[in-house]
Amino acid sequence: GGPVDIIGRLLGQKLTEPLGQQIIIDNRAGAGGNIGTAAVAKSAPDGYTALITSSAFAVNVTLFPDAGYSAERDFIPTVVVASQPNLIFVNANHPAKTLAELLSLAKTTKTAFASPGSGTTPHLTGENLFNVVAKLGMTPIHFRGAGPAVTAVVSGEPAIGSMAISGPLPHIKSGRLRALAVSSAKRVPSLPDVPTFAEAGFPGLQDYTWVGIFFPAGTPSAVVHKLNESVNRALQSADLLERLEANGFDPVGGSLDQTAEYVKAEIVKWGKVVRETGAKPD
């Protein structure tokens, strides 16, 4: 599954006890996540419904100007659970062994890269690197989620991918895919030999795919605080941290104020990238 599925599953098990009830994950796919987001925006603010979503929440403010809800007015940013960098990778049979080699080859060969969907942060990371910064004119091929996109690169059609780490990670470990560079500030423990974008010659590029929880506006403050505290406590547990790391995630956590500031900054940042890349929804 994608980052939201993985975090939802790992965290749901940890929150059942402190919250005193079973956490039910209701996947509402479609329209870049807007169908599920709009459903939560319209739900009763009674504390029984929350949105767990990815950084698409921040991207969609600019990508979908008529999404049917307001990210700023209709939600309370409650906690960013975890984040992971995006990854540029290739099929194991691809001749490029480094990001520099990939970019050099792409200058002379018409090529394409796989993304988990138009306007997702991995798509925008690839679009920004390949087409805004390196000016290659590489064609993005959008799939419906990380699973189908990874499968396509494993089969070599296309042979290049830009995705959050958790999707391609098992295939990198098995040798079917080769990781070239990660979009984080420092190397990640799950792929210690893979350089960052900065190490590969692109110091200005740092992007993360994150997973956060939001309550609909009007949810009682006590409920919001309790979930924030419960998630922060869960992020201190050794077994959860171990499982996050195994899937390529870093824990984030933080106070309600820190979460609100983080989300606000991400909306501004990704808005700029959407405009620069000219990204459009599927």
Short mmCIF file of C-alpha atoms in Angstrom, two decimals:
data_model
loop_
_atom_site.label_atom_id
_atom_site.label_comp_id
_atom_site.label_asym_id
_atom_site.label_seq_id
_atom_site.Cartn_x
_atom_site.Cartn_y
_atom_site.Cartn_z
CA GLY A 1 0.00 0.00 0.00
CA GLY A 2 0.87 3.68 -0.15
CA PRO A 3 2.12 5.82 2.75
CA VAL A 4 -1.38 6.56 4.14
CA ASP A 5 -2.33 2.85 4.16
CA ILE A 6 0.90 1.90 5.94
CA ILE A 7 0.68 4.62 8.61
CA GLY A 8 -3.06 4.07 9.12
CA ARG A 9 -2.47 0.38 9.75
CA LEU A 10 0.54 0.84 12.07
CA LEU A 11 -0.99 3.70 14.04
CA GLY A 12 -4.51 2.27 14.27
CA GLN A 13 -3.20 -0.66 16.31
CA LYS A 14 -1.41 1.72 18.70
CA LEU A 15 -4.36 4.08 19.29
CA THR A 16 -7.08 1.55 20.09
CA GLU A 17 -6.07 1.28 23.75
CA PRO A 18 -5.45 4.97 24.68
CA LEU A 19 -8.60 6.12 22.85
CA GLY A 20 -10.70 3.28 24.21
CA GLN A 21 -12.19 2.27 20.87
CA GLN A 22 -11.44 0.45 17.66
CA ILE A 23 -10.02 2.59 14.85
CA ILE A 24 -11.77 1.84 11.56
CA ILE A 25 -9.99 2.93 8.37
CA ASP A 26 -12.47 3.81 5.62
CA ASN A 27 -10.51 4.25 2.37
CA ARG A 28 -12.13 6.81 0.07
CA ALA A 29 -10.00 6.98 -3.06
CA GLY A 30 -10.53 9.27 -6.02
CA ALA A 31 -9.94 12.82 -7.27
CA GLY A 32 -6.47 12.97 -5.76
CA GLY A 33 -7.83 12.29 -2.27
CA ASN A 34 -10.51 14.98 -2.50
CA ILE A 35 -13.45 12.58 -2.24
CA GLY A 36 -12.37 11.37 1.21
CA THR A 37 -11.29 14.85 2.30
CA ALA A 38 -14.62 16.42 1.28
CA ALA A 39 -16.53 13.64 3.10
CA VAL A 40 -14.70 14.43 6.36
CA ALA A 41 -15.16 18.19 5.86
CA LYS A 42 -18.94 17.59 5.73
CA SER A 43 -19.02 15.09 8.62
CA ALA A 44 -20.33 15.91 12.10
CA PRO A 45 -17.53 17.44 14.23
CA ASP A 46 -18.24 15.03 17.10
CA GLY A 47 -14.74 13.56 17.40
CA TYR A 48 -15.68 10.21 15.85
CA THR A 49 -14.50 11.05 12.33
CA ALA A 50 -11.02 12.25 11.40
CA LEU A 51 -9.09 12.46 8.15
CA ILE A 52 -5.80 10.63 7.73
CA THR A 53 -4.21 11.81 4.52
CA SER A 54 -0.92 12.57 2.82
CA SER A 55 0.86 15.72 1.72
CA ALA A 56 -1.64 15.72 -1.19
CA PHE A 57 -3.76 17.70 1.30
CA ALA A 58 -1.30 20.60 0.91
CA VAL A 59 -0.83 20.16 -2.85
CA ASN A 60 -4.57 20.04 -3.60
CA VAL A 61 -5.16 23.58 -2.30
CA THR A 62 -3.53 24.83 -5.53
CA LEU A 63 -4.06 21.81 -7.79
CA PHE A 64 -7.85 21.73 -7.25
CA PRO A 65 -9.09 25.32 -6.73
CA ASP A 66 -12.71 24.04 -6.63
CA ALA A 67 -12.23 20.98 -4.42
CA GLY A 68 -15.55 21.43 -2.60
CA TYR A 69 -13.95 22.25 0.77
CA SER A 70 -11.44 24.68 2.24
CA ALA A 71 -8.26 23.11 3.64
CA GLU A 72 -7.71 26.16 5.84
CA ARG A 73 -11.29 26.74 7.11
CA ASP A 74 -12.80 23.25 7.25
CA PHE A 75 -10.06 21.37 9.13
CA ILE A 76 -8.02 21.39 12.33
CA PRO A 77 -4.46 20.16 11.65
CA THR A 78 -4.05 17.69 14.53
CA VAL A 79 -0.72 15.94 14.03
CA VAL A 80 1.72 15.04 11.27
CA VAL A 81 2.55 11.43 12.10
CA ALA A 82 5.52 10.63 9.88
CA SER A 83 7.26 11.61 6.68
CA GLN A 84 9.53 10.04 4.12
CA PRO A 85 11.55 11.47 1.27
CA ASN A 86 10.73 10.85 -2.34
CA LEU A 87 13.06 8.66 -4.35
CA ILE A 88 14.33 8.62 -7.91
CA PHE A 89 14.92 5.01 -8.98
CA VAL A 90 15.29 2.89 -12.10
CA ASN A 91 14.72 -0.65 -13.29
CA ALA A 92 17.75 -2.82 -12.42
CA ASN A 93 18.54 -3.23 -16.15
CA HIS A 94 18.69 0.52 -16.77
CA PRO A 95 22.26 1.67 -17.62
CA ALA A 96 22.26 4.61 -15.16
CA LYS A 97 24.03 3.90 -11.88
CA THR A 98 23.81 7.49 -10.56
CA LEU A 99 21.42 10.44 -10.86
CA ALA A 100 24.01 12.31 -12.96
CA GLU A 101 24.19 9.38 -15.40
CA LEU A 102 20.38 9.24 -15.62
CA LEU A 103 20.12 12.96 -16.42
CA SER A 104 22.91 12.70 -18.98
CA LEU A 105 21.22 9.77 -20.75
CA ALA A 106 17.84 11.54 -20.66
CA LYS A 107 19.31 14.50 -22.57
CA THR A 108 19.82 12.35 -25.66
CA THR A 109 16.97 9.84 -25.32
CA LYS A 110 13.25 10.63 -25.17
CA THR A 111 12.14 9.12 -21.90
CA ALA A 112 9.39 8.98 -19.27
CA PHE A 113 9.02 8.43 -15.54
CA ALA A 114 6.33 6.71 -13.48
CA SER A 115 4.48 8.54 -10.71
CA PRO A 116 1.74 7.36 -8.31
CA GLY A 117 -0.63 10.02 -9.68
CA SER A 118 -0.76 13.52 -11.12
CA GLY A 119 -0.19 16.18 -8.46
CA THR A 120 1.11 13.75 -5.84
CA THR A 121 4.27 14.96 -4.11
CA PRO A 122 6.40 12.22 -5.77
CA HIS A 123 5.11 13.34 -9.19
CA LEU A 124 5.94 16.97 -8.38
CA THR A 125 9.40 16.02 -7.06
CA GLY A 126 10.17 14.26 -10.36
CA GLU A 127 8.59 16.99 -12.48
CA ASN A 128 10.54 19.69 -10.62
CA LEU A 129 13.88 17.83 -10.84
CA PHE A 130 13.63 16.54 -14.40
CA ASN A 131 11.75 19.34 -16.13
CA VAL A 132 12.04 22.60 -14.15
CA VAL A 133 15.63 22.27 -12.85
CA ALA A 134 17.27 19.92 -15.39
CA LYS A 135 14.99 21.08 -18.27
CA LEU A 136 14.77 17.60 -19.82
CA GLY A 137 11.14 17.55 -20.92
CA MET A 138 10.70 14.07 -19.44
CA THR A 139 7.12 12.76 -19.74
CA PRO A 140 5.36 11.76 -16.50
CA ILE A 141 3.21 8.62 -16.70
CA HIS A 142 0.65 8.62 -13.92
CA PHE A 143 -0.66 5.47 -12.25
CA ARG A 144 -3.43 4.99 -9.71
CA GLY A 145 -1.23 4.72 -6.65
CA ALA A 146 2.25 3.54 -5.72
CA GLY A 147 1.57 -0.20 -6.26
CA PRO A 148 0.81 -0.06 -10.01
CA ALA A 149 3.56 2.55 -10.56
CA VAL A 150 6.21 0.38 -8.89
CA THR A 151 5.03 -2.69 -10.84
CA ALA A 152 5.43 -0.73 -14.08
CA VAL A 153 9.05 0.22 -13.32
CA VAL A 154 9.84 -3.37 -12.26
CA SER A 155 8.63 -4.44 -15.72
CA GLY A 156 10.63 -1.62 -17.35
CA GLU A 157 7.68 0.33 -18.77
CA PRO A 158 8.72 3.01 -17.99
CA ALA A 159 12.16 2.22 -16.54
CA ILE A 160 12.32 5.31 -14.27
CA GLY A 161 10.22 6.17 -11.21
CA SER A 162 9.70 8.99 -8.74
CA MET A 163 7.90 7.79 -5.60
CA ALA A 164 7.86 7.91 -1.83
CA ILE A 165 10.37 5.38 -0.49
CA SER A 166 7.95 2.83 0.99
CA GLY A 167 6.55 1.70 -2.40
CA PRO A 168 9.75 0.68 -4.22
CA LEU A 169 11.76 -0.22 -1.08
CA PRO A 170 11.10 -4.03 -1.07
CA HIS A 171 12.05 -4.24 -4.78
CA ILE A 172 15.22 -2.22 -4.19
CA LYS A 173 16.17 -4.64 -1.41
CA SER A 174 15.48 -7.62 -3.70
CA GLY A 175 17.56 -6.13 -6.55
CA ARG A 176 14.76 -5.60 -9.08
CA LEU A 177 15.06 -1.81 -8.80
CA ARG A 178 18.02 0.54 -8.26
CA ALA A 179 17.73 3.67 -6.08
CA LEU A 180 19.62 6.73 -7.37
CA ALA A 181 18.84 9.62 -4.99
CA VAL A 182 16.54 10.62 -2.11
CA SER A 183 14.93 14.03 -1.62
CA SER A 184 15.74 14.33 2.11
CA ALA A 185 18.26 16.55 3.93
CA LYS A 186 20.26 13.49 4.98
CA ARG A 187 20.54 9.86 3.92
CA VAL A 188 17.86 7.49 5.16
CA PRO A 189 18.62 4.48 7.42
CA SER A 190 16.69 2.07 5.18
CA LEU A 191 18.88 3.02 2.16
CA PRO A 192 22.19 4.18 3.68
CA ASP A 193 24.16 3.91 0.41
CA VAL A 194 21.79 6.13 -1.58
CA PRO A 195 22.88 9.80 -1.85
CA THR A 196 20.62 12.77 -1.22
CA PHE A 197 19.69 15.17 -4.03
CA ALA A 198 22.19 17.64 -2.51
CA GLU A 199 24.99 15.05 -2.65
CA ALA A 200 23.99 14.29 -6.24
CA GLY A 201 24.39 17.97 -7.21
CA PHE A 202 20.98 19.51 -6.44
CA PRO A 203 21.33 21.22 -3.03
CA GLY A 204 18.13 23.30 -3.27
CA LEU A 205 15.74 20.34 -3.59
CA GLN A 206 14.26 18.82 -0.44
CA ASP A 207 10.82 17.22 -0.51
CA TYR A 208 8.88 14.89 1.74
CA THR A 209 5.71 12.86 1.47
CA TRP A 210 4.03 13.04 4.88
CA VAL A 211 0.98 11.53 6.54
CA GLY A 212 -1.12 13.63 8.88
CA ILE A 213 -4.40 13.58 10.80
CA PHE A 214 -7.01 16.34 10.61
CA PHE A 215 -10.33 16.80 12.43
CA PRO A 216 -13.26 18.67 10.87
CA ALA A 217 -13.54 22.26 12.10
CA GLY A 218 -15.70 22.53 15.22
CA THR A 219 -14.46 19.27 16.80
CA PRO A 220 -14.22 19.75 20.60
CA SER A 221 -10.78 20.97 21.68
CA ALA A 222 -10.44 18.21 24.29
CA VAL A 223 -10.84 15.54 21.58
CA VAL A 224 -8.27 17.20 19.31
CA HIS A 225 -5.75 17.54 22.16
CA LYS A 226 -6.28 13.92 23.22
CA LEU A 227 -5.55 12.54 19.75
CA ASN A 228 -2.49 14.78 19.38
CA GLU A 229 -1.14 13.59 22.74
CA SER A 230 -1.95 9.93 21.99
CA VAL A 231 -0.11 10.01 18.66
CA ASN A 232 2.91 11.76 20.19
CA ARG A 233 3.01 9.11 22.91
CA ALA A 234 2.71 6.30 20.33
CA LEU A 235 5.65 7.81 18.43
CA GLN A 236 7.85 7.17 21.47
CA SER A 237 7.23 3.42 21.40
CA ALA A 238 10.24 1.39 20.23
CA ASP A 239 8.25 -1.15 18.21
CA LEU A 240 6.36 1.53 16.24
CA LEU A 241 9.58 3.45 15.55
CA GLU A 242 11.22 0.25 14.34
CA ARG A 243 8.34 -0.48 11.97
CA LEU A 244 8.29 3.11 10.69
CA GLU A 245 12.02 2.94 9.92
CA ALA A 246 11.63 -0.44 8.19
CA ASN A 247 9.11 1.22 5.84
CA GLY A 248 11.33 4.26 5.19
CA PHE A 249 9.49 6.69 7.48
CA ASP A 250 10.77 9.22 10.02
CA PRO A 251 8.47 10.06 12.97
CA VAL A 252 7.32 13.70 13.09
CA GLY A 253 4.76 14.45 15.85
CA GLY A 254 4.70 17.81 17.61
CA SER A 255 2.18 20.16 19.20
CA LEU A 256 -1.02 21.44 17.59
CA ASP A 257 0.65 24.82 16.91
CA GLN A 258 3.69 23.15 15.33
CA THR A 259 1.40 21.00 13.17
CA ALA A 260 -0.62 24.01 11.99
CA GLU A 261 2.58 25.90 11.08
CA TYR A 262 4.02 22.88 9.25
CA VAL A 263 0.87 22.35 7.17
CA LYS A 264 0.61 26.07 6.39
CA ALA A 265 4.23 26.14 5.14
CA GLU A 266 3.64 23.00 3.04
CA ILE A 267 0.58 24.58 1.37
CA VAL A 268 2.73 27.58 0.35
CA LYS A 269 5.68 25.42 -0.78
CA TRP A 270 3.70 22.95 -2.89
CA GLY A 271 1.54 25.75 -4.33
CA LYS A 272 4.72 27.25 -5.78
CA VAL A 273 5.82 23.87 -7.22
CA VAL A 274 2.38 23.25 -8.79
CA ARG A 275 2.52 26.65 -10.50
CA GLU A 276 6.15 26.22 -11.67
CA THR A 277 5.60 22.74 -13.09
CA GLY A 278 2.19 23.51 -14.57
CA ALA A 279 0.85 20.29 -12.98
CA LYS A 280 -2.79 19.48 -13.67
CA PRO A 281 -5.07 16.92 -11.99
CA ASP A 282 -5.72 13.62 -13.80
#
